[in-house]
mmCIF file of C-alpha atoms in Angstrom:
data_model
loop_
_atom_site.group_PDB
_atom_site.id
_atom_site.type_symbol
_atom_site.label_atom_id
_atom_site.label_comp_id
_atom_site.label_asym_id
_atom_site.label_seq_id
_atom_site.Cartn_x
_atom_site.Cartn_y
_atom_site.Cartn_z
ATOM 1 C CA MET B 13 -13.940 10.083 0.086
ATOM 2 C CA LYS B 14 -13.423 11.378 -3.433
ATOM 3 C CA GLY B 15 -12.788 9.017 -6.318
ATOM 4 C CA VAL B 16 -9.379 7.839 -7.476
ATOM 5 C CA PRO B 17 -7.127 10.866 -8.203
ATOM 6 C CA LEU B 18 -6.053 11.226 -11.807
ATOM 7 C CA LEU B 19 -2.364 10.887 -10.911
ATOM 8 C CA LEU B 20 -2.936 7.598 -9.109
ATOM 9 C CA ALA B 21 -5.055 6.280 -11.992
ATOM 10 C CA VAL B 22 -2.261 7.113 -14.442
ATOM 11 C CA LEU B 23 0.428 5.563 -12.264
ATOM 12 C CA ARG B 24 -1.601 2.367 -12.195
ATOM 13 C CA GLU B 25 -2.465 2.445 -15.922
ATOM 14 C CA PRO B 26 0.068 4.519 -17.903
ATOM 15 C CA GLN B 27 -1.850 3.965 -21.171
ATOM 16 C CA ARG B 28 -4.408 6.471 -19.896
ATOM 17 C CA LEU B 29 -1.932 9.214 -20.820
ATOM 18 C CA ALA B 30 -2.726 8.814 -24.515
ATOM 19 C CA ALA B 31 -6.384 9.810 -24.071
ATOM 20 C CA LEU B 32 -6.097 12.805 -21.720
ATOM 21 C CA ALA B 33 -7.728 16.098 -22.678
ATOM 22 C CA PRO B 34 -5.865 19.426 -22.133
ATOM 23 C CA ALA B 35 -7.811 20.110 -18.922
ATOM 24 C CA ASP B 36 -6.857 16.634 -17.666
ATOM 25 C CA TRP B 37 -3.210 17.373 -18.334
ATOM 26 C CA ASP B 38 -3.398 20.577 -16.335
ATOM 27 C CA LEU B 39 -4.843 18.708 -13.367
ATOM 28 C CA LEU B 40 -2.421 15.787 -13.740
ATOM 29 C CA LEU B 41 0.642 18.031 -13.747
ATOM 30 C CA ARG B 42 -0.581 19.934 -10.705
ATOM 31 C CA GLN B 43 -1.129 16.699 -8.800
ATOM 32 C CA ALA B 44 2.214 15.267 -9.936
ATOM 33 C CA THR B 45 4.088 18.412 -8.929
ATOM 34 C CA ALA B 46 2.427 18.437 -5.499
ATOM 35 C CA ALA B 47 3.373 14.767 -5.029
ATOM 36 C CA ARG B 48 6.923 15.345 -6.338
ATOM 37 C CA LEU B 49 6.293 12.836 -9.108
ATOM 38 C CA ALA B 50 6.566 14.932 -12.287
ATOM 39 C CA PHE B 51 9.956 13.380 -13.172
ATOM 40 C CA THR B 52 8.456 9.950 -12.546
ATOM 41 C CA LEU B 53 5.585 10.823 -14.866
ATOM 42 C CA TYR B 54 8.020 11.784 -17.644
ATOM 43 C CA LEU B 55 10.000 8.560 -17.329
ATOM 44 C CA MET B 56 6.819 6.498 -17.250
ATOM 45 C CA ALA B 57 5.532 8.133 -20.448
ATOM 46 C CA ASP B 58 8.909 7.608 -22.105
ATOM 47 C CA GLU B 59 9.117 3.969 -20.999
ATOM 48 C CA HIS B 60 5.697 3.212 -22.496
ATOM 49 C CA GLY B 61 6.392 5.102 -25.734
ATOM 50 C CA LEU B 62 3.758 7.738 -24.974
ATOM 51 C CA LEU B 63 5.741 10.973 -25.028
ATOM 52 C CA ASP B 64 4.672 11.747 -28.599
ATOM 53 C CA ALA B 65 1.029 11.483 -27.514
ATOM 54 C CA VAL B 66 1.528 14.213 -24.909
ATOM 55 C CA PRO B 67 0.431 17.703 -26.073
ATOM 56 C CA ALA B 68 3.225 20.230 -26.598
ATOM 57 C CA ARG B 69 2.819 22.300 -23.446
ATOM 58 C CA PRO B 70 2.512 19.389 -20.992
ATOM 59 C CA ARG B 71 5.390 17.672 -22.795
ATOM 60 C CA ALA B 72 7.564 20.770 -22.315
ATOM 61 C CA HIS B 73 6.658 20.792 -18.610
ATOM 62 C CA LEU B 74 7.577 17.122 -18.259
ATOM 63 C CA ALA B 75 10.796 17.636 -20.227
ATOM 64 C CA TRP B 76 11.857 20.379 -17.824
ATOM 65 C CA ALA B 77 11.017 18.135 -14.881
ATOM 66 C CA ALA B 78 13.266 15.496 -16.469
ATOM 67 C CA VAL B 79 16.157 17.935 -16.923
ATOM 68 C CA SER B 80 15.821 19.107 -13.324
ATOM 69 C CA GLY B 81 15.455 15.536 -12.067
ATOM 70 C CA ARG B 82 18.555 14.275 -13.873
ATOM 71 C CA ARG B 83 20.581 17.142 -12.439
ATOM 72 C CA HIS B 84 19.212 16.250 -9.017
ATOM 73 C CA HIS B 85 20.342 12.644 -9.419
ATOM 74 C CA GLN B 86 23.792 13.707 -10.626
ATOM 75 C CA ALA B 87 24.170 16.018 -7.635
ATOM 76 C CA ALA B 88 23.039 13.246 -5.269
ATOM 77 C CA GLN B 89 25.558 10.803 -6.750
ATOM 78 C CA PHE B 90 28.323 13.387 -6.387
ATOM 79 C CA GLU B 91 27.301 14.121 -2.799
ATOM 80 C CA ALA B 92 27.231 10.432 -1.891
ATOM 81 C CA ARG B 93 30.794 10.094 -3.175
ATOM 82 C CA GLN B 94 31.882 13.068 -1.073
ATOM 83 C CA ILE B 95 30.341 11.438 1.995
ATOM 84 C CA ALA B 96 32.096 8.161 1.203
ATOM 85 C CA ASP B 97 35.428 9.983 0.890
ATOM 86 C CA ALA B 98 34.854 11.802 4.189
ATOM 87 C CA LEU B 99 34.082 8.555 6.030
ATOM 88 C CA ALA B 100 36.830 6.504 4.373
ATOM 89 C CA ARG B 101 39.352 7.585 7.022
ATOM 90 C CA THR B 102 37.108 6.175 9.771
ATOM 91 C CA GLY B 103 36.849 2.701 8.252
ATOM 92 C CA ILE B 104 33.100 2.699 8.915
ATOM 93 C CA PRO B 105 31.118 1.069 6.071
ATOM 94 C CA LEU B 106 28.850 3.514 4.245
ATOM 95 C CA ILE B 107 25.271 2.248 4.489
ATOM 96 C CA LEU B 108 22.886 4.346 2.417
ATOM 97 C CA LEU B 109 19.178 4.576 3.240
ATOM 98 C CA LYS B 110 16.007 5.387 1.295
ATOM 99 C CA GLY B 111 16.316 7.477 -1.895
ATOM 100 C CA SER B 112 20.098 7.574 -2.107
ATOM 101 C CA ALA B 113 20.239 3.792 -1.605
ATOM 102 C CA TYR B 114 17.711 3.208 -4.390
ATOM 103 C CA LEU B 115 19.678 5.496 -6.693
ATOM 104 C CA MET B 116 23.148 4.100 -6.065
ATOM 105 C CA ALA B 117 21.847 0.513 -6.217
ATOM 106 C CA GLY B 118 20.181 1.249 -9.567
ATOM 107 C CA LEU B 119 16.758 0.098 -8.352
ATOM 108 C CA ALA B 120 13.548 0.845 -10.226
ATOM 109 C CA ALA B 121 12.379 2.702 -7.124
ATOM 110 C CA SER B 122 14.904 5.431 -7.985
ATOM 111 C CA ARG B 123 13.372 6.164 -11.402
ATOM 112 C CA GLY B 124 12.107 9.719 -11.174
ATOM 113 C CA ARG B 125 12.434 9.804 -7.383
ATOM 114 C CA LEU B 126 13.549 13.084 -5.837
ATOM 115 C CA PHE B 127 14.830 13.381 -2.278
ATOM 116 C CA SER B 128 15.913 16.349 -0.194
ATOM 117 C CA ASP B 129 18.824 14.789 1.691
ATOM 118 C CA ILE B 130 21.101 11.772 1.860
ATOM 119 C CA ASP B 131 20.494 9.352 4.720
ATOM 120 C CA ILE B 132 23.179 7.065 6.107
ATOM 121 C CA LEU B 133 23.254 4.481 8.914
ATOM 122 C CA VAL B 134 26.232 4.218 11.265
ATOM 123 C CA PRO B 135 26.866 2.630 14.703
ATOM 124 C CA ARG B 136 25.681 4.814 17.570
ATOM 125 C CA ALA B 137 28.967 4.252 19.420
ATOM 126 C CA ARG B 138 30.812 5.960 16.569
ATOM 127 C CA LEU B 139 28.566 8.986 16.037
ATOM 128 C CA ASP B 140 31.175 11.424 17.377
ATOM 129 C CA GLU B 141 33.757 10.030 14.993
ATOM 130 C CA VAL B 142 31.395 10.262 12.022
ATOM 131 C CA GLU B 143 30.301 13.791 12.900
ATOM 132 C CA ALA B 144 33.914 14.931 13.236
ATOM 133 C CA ALA B 145 34.872 13.402 9.878
ATOM 134 C CA LEU B 146 31.943 15.091 8.136
ATOM 135 C CA MET B 147 32.744 18.444 9.773
ATOM 136 C CA LEU B 148 36.316 18.219 8.501
ATOM 137 C CA ALA B 149 34.888 17.690 5.007
ATOM 138 C CA GLY B 150 32.722 20.826 5.191
ATOM 139 C CA TRP B 151 29.431 19.770 6.756
ATOM 140 C CA LYS B 152 28.060 21.459 9.850
ATOM 141 C CA VAL B 153 25.056 20.939 12.089
ATOM 142 C CA THR B 154 22.219 23.224 11.066
ATOM 143 C CA ALA B 155 21.402 26.056 13.454
ATOM 144 C CA LEU B 156 19.235 24.689 16.273
ATOM 145 C CA ASP B 157 18.410 25.873 19.769
ATOM 146 C CA ALA B 158 19.573 23.968 22.837
ATOM 147 C CA TYR B 159 16.301 22.062 23.092
ATOM 148 C CA ASP B 160 16.543 20.813 19.497
ATOM 149 C CA GLN B 161 20.145 19.717 20.030
ATOM 150 C CA ARG B 162 19.082 17.648 23.031
ATOM 151 C CA TYR B 163 16.008 16.356 21.189
ATOM 152 C CA TYR B 164 18.165 14.906 18.422
ATOM 153 C CA ARG B 165 21.207 13.798 20.370
ATOM 154 C CA ASP B 166 19.514 12.256 23.428
ATOM 155 C CA TRP B 167 16.168 11.009 22.162
ATOM 156 C CA MET B 168 16.115 10.610 18.406
ATOM 157 C CA HIS B 169 17.564 8.032 16.026
ATOM 158 C CA GLU B 170 19.770 10.517 14.193
ATOM 159 C CA LEU B 171 22.065 13.493 14.605
ATOM 160 C CA PRO B 172 20.724 16.965 13.866
ATOM 161 C CA PRO B 173 20.742 17.479 10.075
ATOM 162 C CA MET B 174 24.161 18.410 8.701
ATOM 163 C CA GLN B 175 24.454 20.830 5.785
ATOM 164 C CA HIS B 176 27.488 21.416 3.593
ATOM 165 C CA MET B 177 28.776 24.955 4.017
ATOM 166 C CA GLN B 178 29.406 25.472 0.283
ATOM 167 C CA ARG B 179 27.045 23.173 -1.604
ATOM 168 C CA GLY B 180 24.115 23.411 0.806
ATOM 169 C CA ASN B 181 23.338 19.687 0.557
ATOM 170 C CA THR B 182 22.055 17.925 3.662
ATOM 171 C CA ILE B 183 22.985 14.635 5.354
ATOM 172 C CA ASP B 184 20.887 12.803 7.918
ATOM 173 C CA VAL B 185 23.179 10.579 9.999
ATOM 174 C CA HIS B 186 21.076 7.774 11.512
ATOM 175 C CA HIS B 187 22.129 5.266 14.148
ATOM 176 C CA ALA B 188 18.708 3.529 14.135
ATOM 177 C CA ILE B 189 15.500 3.640 12.108
ATOM 178 C CA LEU B 190 13.211 4.670 14.980
ATOM 179 C CA PRO B 191 13.816 7.043 17.912
ATOM 180 C CA LEU B 192 15.283 5.836 21.184
ATOM 181 C CA THR B 193 12.056 6.975 22.852
ATOM 182 C CA ALA B 194 9.751 5.042 20.490
ATOM 183 C CA ARG B 195 7.617 2.173 21.715
ATOM 184 C CA VAL B 196 9.172 -0.108 19.102
ATOM 185 C CA ARG B 197 12.932 -0.083 18.603
ATOM 186 C CA PRO B 198 14.273 -2.483 15.932
ATOM 187 C CA ASP B 199 17.848 -3.526 16.659
ATOM 188 C CA PRO B 200 20.047 -1.474 14.279
ATOM 189 C CA GLU B 201 22.881 -3.967 14.691
ATOM 190 C CA LYS B 202 20.750 -6.549 12.886
ATOM 191 C CA LEU B 203 20.198 -4.103 10.031
ATOM 192 C CA ARG B 204 23.891 -3.254 9.716
ATOM 193 C CA THR B 205 24.975 -6.893 9.905
ATOM 194 C CA ALA B 206 22.625 -7.902 7.095
ATOM 195 C CA ALA B 207 23.475 -4.926 4.840
ATOM 196 C CA VAL B 208 24.562 -5.865 1.321
ATOM 197 C CA ALA B 209 27.441 -4.454 -0.707
ATOM 198 C CA LEU B 210 26.617 -2.298 -3.731
ATOM 199 C CA PRO B 211 28.177 -3.731 -6.916
ATOM 200 C CA GLY B 212 31.026 -1.659 -8.295
ATOM 201 C CA LEU B 213 31.177 0.587 -5.218
ATOM 202 C CA PRO B 214 33.726 -0.820 -2.747
ATOM 203 C CA GLY B 215 32.822 -0.025 0.854
ATOM 204 C CA TRP B 216 29.277 1.068 -0.057
ATOM 205 C CA HIS B 217 26.227 -0.796 1.253
ATOM 206 C CA ALA B 218 22.451 -0.736 1.329
ATOM 207 C CA LEU B 219 20.022 -2.546 3.576
ATOM 208 C CA ALA B 220 19.143 -6.120 2.668
ATOM 209 C CA PRO B 221 16.011 -6.423 0.475
ATOM 210 C CA ALA B 222 13.551 -7.305 3.257
ATOM 211 C CA ASP B 223 15.090 -4.674 5.542
ATOM 212 C CA MET B 224 14.879 -2.049 2.809
ATOM 213 C CA VAL B 225 11.148 -2.676 2.424
ATOM 214 C CA LEU B 226 10.624 -2.684 6.188
ATOM 215 C CA HIS B 227 12.539 0.558 6.626
ATOM 216 C CA SER B 228 10.484 2.218 3.909
ATOM 217 C CA ALA B 229 7.288 0.953 5.541
ATOM 218 C CA THR B 230 8.416 2.093 8.977
ATOM 219 C CA HIS B 231 9.408 5.520 7.716
ATOM 220 C CA LEU B 232 6.008 6.004 6.091
ATOM 221 C CA PHE B 233 3.674 4.501 8.676
ATOM 222 C CA HIS B 234 5.476 5.718 11.820
ATOM 223 C CA ASP B 235 5.903 9.245 10.545
ATOM 224 C CA GLY B 236 3.435 12.032 11.137
ATOM 225 C CA GLU B 237 3.857 13.932 7.873
ATOM 226 C CA PHE B 238 2.324 12.730 4.618
ATOM 227 C CA ASP B 239 3.060 15.492 2.109
ATOM 228 C CA LYS B 240 5.162 12.919 0.195
ATOM 229 C CA GLY B 241 3.100 9.932 1.260
ATOM 230 C CA LEU B 242 2.106 8.804 -2.236
ATOM 231 C CA ARG B 243 5.722 8.942 -3.410
ATOM 232 C CA ASP B 244 6.810 6.856 -0.405
ATOM 233 C CA LEU B 245 4.056 4.310 -1.006
ATOM 234 C CA LEU B 246 5.149 4.112 -4.647
ATOM 235 C CA ASP B 247 8.650 3.289 -3.343
ATOM 236 C CA ILE B 248 7.192 0.340 -1.439
ATOM 237 C CA HIS B 249 5.199 -0.821 -4.470
ATOM 238 C CA ARG B 250 8.291 -0.734 -6.678
ATOM 239 C CA LEU B 251 10.522 -2.414 -4.093
ATOM 240 C CA LEU B 252 7.996 -5.224 -3.693
ATOM 241 C CA GLN B 253 7.771 -5.639 -7.457
ATOM 242 C CA HIS B 254 11.555 -5.750 -7.828
ATOM 243 C CA PHE B 255 12.526 -7.924 -4.882
ATOM 244 C CA GLY B 256 9.425 -10.096 -5.226
ATOM 245 C CA ALA B 257 11.068 -11.703 -8.255
ATOM 246 C CA GLU B 258 14.025 -12.861 -6.147
ATOM 247 C CA PRO B 259 13.886 -16.387 -4.674
ATOM 248 C CA GLY B 260 13.076 -16.463 -0.975
ATOM 249 C CA PHE B 261 12.141 -12.782 -0.627
ATOM 250 C CA TRP B 262 8.432 -13.245 0.045
ATOM 251 C CA GLU B 263 9.043 -15.974 2.610
ATOM 252 C CA ALA B 264 11.678 -13.884 4.407
ATOM 253 C CA LEU B 265 9.713 -10.631 4.569
ATOM 254 C CA PRO B 266 7.067 -11.433 7.244
ATOM 255 C CA ALA B 267 9.586 -13.398 9.316
ATOM 256 C CA ARG B 268 12.015 -10.495 9.293
ATOM 257 C CA ALA B 269 9.206 -8.100 10.243
ATOM 258 C CA ARG B 270 8.454 -10.209 13.315
ATOM 259 C CA GLU B 271 12.135 -10.406 14.230
ATOM 260 C CA LEU B 272 12.481 -6.613 14.072
ATOM 261 C CA GLU B 273 9.099 -5.927 15.742
ATOM 262 C CA LEU B 274 7.806 -4.299 12.560
ATOM 263 C CA ALA B 275 4.814 -6.513 11.791
ATOM 264 C CA ARG B 276 2.362 -3.582 12.033
ATOM 265 C CA PRO B 277 4.081 -1.249 9.519
ATOM 266 C CA LEU B 278 4.543 -4.205 7.153
ATOM 267 C CA PHE B 279 0.830 -4.982 7.377
ATOM 268 C CA TYR B 280 -0.031 -1.388 6.495
ATOM 269 C CA ALA B 281 2.549 -1.277 3.697
ATOM 270 C CA LEU B 282 1.179 -4.396 2.024
ATOM 271 C CA ARG B 283 -2.444 -3.355 2.555
ATOM 272 C CA TYR B 284 -2.200 0.130 1.076
ATOM 273 C CA SER B 285 0.273 -0.728 -1.663
ATOM 274 C CA ARG B 286 -2.181 -3.380 -2.799
ATOM 275 C CA ARG B 287 -5.205 -1.072 -2.437
ATOM 276 C CA LEU B 288 -3.738 1.980 -4.144
ATOM 277 C CA PHE B 289 -1.323 0.466 -6.674
ATOM 278 C CA GLY B 290 -2.684 -3.045 -7.114
ATOM 279 C CA THR B 291 0.619 -4.594 -6.015
ATOM 280 C CA ALA B 292 0.671 -8.347 -6.609
ATOM 281 C CA ILE B 293 1.383 -9.997 -3.254
ATOM 282 C CA PRO B 294 1.215 -13.792 -2.707
ATOM 283 C CA PRO B 295 -1.770 -14.799 -0.543
ATOM 284 C CA GLN B 296 0.433 -16.685 1.903
ATOM 285 C CA VAL B 297 2.459 -13.501 2.492
ATOM 286 C CA LEU B 298 -0.696 -11.505 3.181
ATOM 287 C CA ALA B 299 -1.769 -14.208 5.624
ATOM 288 C CA ALA B 300 1.614 -14.215 7.383
ATOM 289 C CA ALA B 301 1.653 -10.409 7.547
ATOM 290 C CA GLY B 302 -1.767 -10.561 9.189
ATOM 291 C CA GLN B 303 0.022 -10.874 12.536
ATOM 292 C CA GLY B 304 0.427 -7.115 12.368
ATOM 293 C CA ARG B 305 -3.257 -6.510 11.696
ATOM 294 C CA PRO B 306 -4.992 -4.188 14.198
ATOM 295 C CA ASN B 307 -8.416 -4.954 15.617
ATOM 296 C CA PRO B 308 -11.365 -4.413 13.220
ATOM 297 C CA VAL B 309 -12.480 -1.102 14.717
ATOM 298 C CA LEU B 310 -8.985 0.383 14.631
ATOM 299 C CA LEU B 311 -8.418 -0.917 11.108
ATOM 300 C CA ARG B 312 -11.544 0.841 9.824
ATOM 301 C CA LEU B 313 -10.303 4.061 11.387
ATOM 302 C CA MET B 314 -6.815 3.660 9.936
ATOM 303 C CA ASP B 315 -8.277 2.974 6.496
ATOM 304 C CA ALA B 316 -10.216 6.229 6.695
ATOM 305 C CA LEU B 317 -7.088 8.114 7.758
ATOM 306 C CA PHE B 318 -4.404 6.568 5.563
ATOM 307 C CA GLU B 319 -6.467 6.380 2.384
ATOM 308 C CA ARG B 320 -6.923 10.154 2.623
ATOM 309 C CA ALA B 321 -3.398 11.053 3.734
ATOM 310 C CA LEU B 322 -1.720 8.888 1.078
ATOM 311 C CA GLN B 323 -3.361 10.767 -1.787
ATOM 312 C CA PRO B 324 -1.433 13.526 -3.626
ATOM 313 C CA ASP B 325 -1.123 16.604 -1.425
ATOM 314 C CA HIS B 326 -3.332 18.697 -3.715
ATOM 315 C CA GLU B 327 -6.723 20.273 -3.146
ATOM 316 C CA SER B 328 -8.295 18.275 -5.984
ATOM 317 C CA CYS B 329 -7.555 15.066 -4.043
ATOM 318 C CA ALA B 330 -8.955 16.238 -0.713
ATOM 319 C CA ASP B 331 -12.399 16.034 0.837
ATOM 320 C CA ARG B 332 -13.689 17.790 3.939
ATOM 321 C CA PHE B 333 -12.060 15.209 6.221
ATOM 322 C CA THR B 334 -8.581 15.146 4.651
ATOM 323 C CA ALA B 335 -7.079 17.926 6.759
ATOM 324 C CA CYS B 336 -8.445 16.275 9.894
ATOM 325 C CA ALA B 337 -7.000 12.899 8.827
ATOM 326 C CA ARG B 338 -3.558 14.419 8.292
ATOM 327 C CA PHE B 339 -3.674 16.153 11.676
ATOM 328 C CA VAL B 340 -4.701 12.957 13.479
ATOM 329 C CA LEU B 341 -1.863 11.071 11.798
ATOM 330 C CA TYR B 342 0.569 13.846 12.739
ATOM 331 C CA VAL B 343 -0.405 13.459 16.392
ATOM 332 C CA ARG B 344 -0.240 9.657 16.046
ATOM 333 C CA GLY B 345 3.253 9.865 14.546
ATOM 334 C CA ASN B 346 4.500 11.881 17.502
ATOM 335 C CA TRP B 347 2.667 9.577 19.928
ATOM 336 C CA LEU B 348 4.540 6.597 18.473
ATOM 337 C CA ARG B 349 7.865 8.423 18.803
ATOM 338 C CA MET B 350 7.799 9.388 22.491
ATOM 339 C CA PRO B 351 5.988 8.758 25.781
ATOM 340 C CA PRO B 352 3.049 11.025 26.788
ATOM 341 C CA LEU B 353 4.828 13.451 29.132
ATOM 342 C CA MET B 354 7.721 13.946 26.739
ATOM 343 C CA LEU B 355 5.280 14.405 23.864
ATOM 344 C CA ALA B 356 3.354 17.093 25.769
ATOM 345 C CA ARG B 357 6.556 18.964 26.579
ATOM 346 C CA HIS B 358 7.780 18.636 22.999
ATOM 347 C CA LEU B 359 4.567 19.946 21.447
ATOM 348 C CA PHE B 360 4.449 22.813 23.967
ATOM 349 C CA HIS B 361 8.033 23.767 23.137
ATOM 350 C CA LYS B 362 7.410 23.668 19.397
ATOM 351 C CA ALA B 363 4.174 25.637 19.650
ATOM 352 C CA PHE B 364 5.156 28.346 22.120
ATOM 353 C CA ILE B 365 8.938 28.503 22.600
ATOM 354 C CA SER B 366 10.651 27.590 19.316
ATOM 355 C CA PRO B 367 8.798 30.270 17.277
ATOM 356 C CA ARG B 368 9.873 32.996 19.721
ATOM 357 C CA SER B 369 13.440 31.691 19.689
ATOM 358 C CA ALA B 370 13.530 31.707 15.902
ATOM 359 C CA HIS B 371 12.113 35.243 15.802
ATOM 360 C CA ALA B 372 14.675 36.480 18.328
ATOM 361 C CA GLN B 373 17.483 35.117 16.146
ATOM 362 C CA GLY B 374 16.083 36.753 13.045
ATOM 363 C CA ARG B 375 15.110 33.464 11.430
#
């Protein structure tokens, strides 16, 4: 593997920004843009009083990233309020997930974080009601063929993505955090029951601290796509830093992982957050999370795969095995989501049928 990427080194030690040469800045900005962390880089430099040490051209680039990022956050806050208004008539509590939850809760994990859609969690029994309410407010299911509709509605943990007809913003309506066909299926009722109210936002909720970390870990280490892997691992690092200061959090985290059958993704989350970001984790927590540890041979393989895939998605951070590692993890992600026969049919459909269907429809 290559050495530590410049972006990762700077995220770990922000003071490095003051000594970067112009060529370093060019590389850093390319890596940050690929990882969707340019806004984060700006806020980090500002927080540490280093913006004046940034040369004019890189500073202008970061300033534009900040302008764009703040507009993104404002739009996300507006969209979340529209969703809340649309669901108010149903009486279903609004439970935000991932980036929108970090933002509306004012967590450090939201600082500089960009996200493409707003994710919410609702009871599966009330999906029709939620979908109807959102359609009345202007959202519609994105154009999908019959196979994709069945894929989402019968097998997955969410509705097909819904896009607003005027604003173009997207909602992912989840009823669970892993597909119905996955080998591991945490009980979503436990997540909803433990959800915590967001201060100053009546009727709005986010997952409880341990559940928020576990969901982030599950999303990252059960998925098959790692183009935003470093950003998602940074989420975990920041969540652990923030909630780790709260009494009882560290003791509750491994126990909750066992209860929800998520000991393996927690193990990976703690391992790679510590390895890549130096996250301070109490030894007793690492020991308790060891219940999710794979056998030594598998762990060596996963280290080789994850430590490549979690780097910024930029050519300067890749070696000759990176593309292979990402492909293997893509296959693994699908393998974890569905049984073998279904997986074979799904991959065949995506490879040979969906492209022809899209072409026939002029897409």
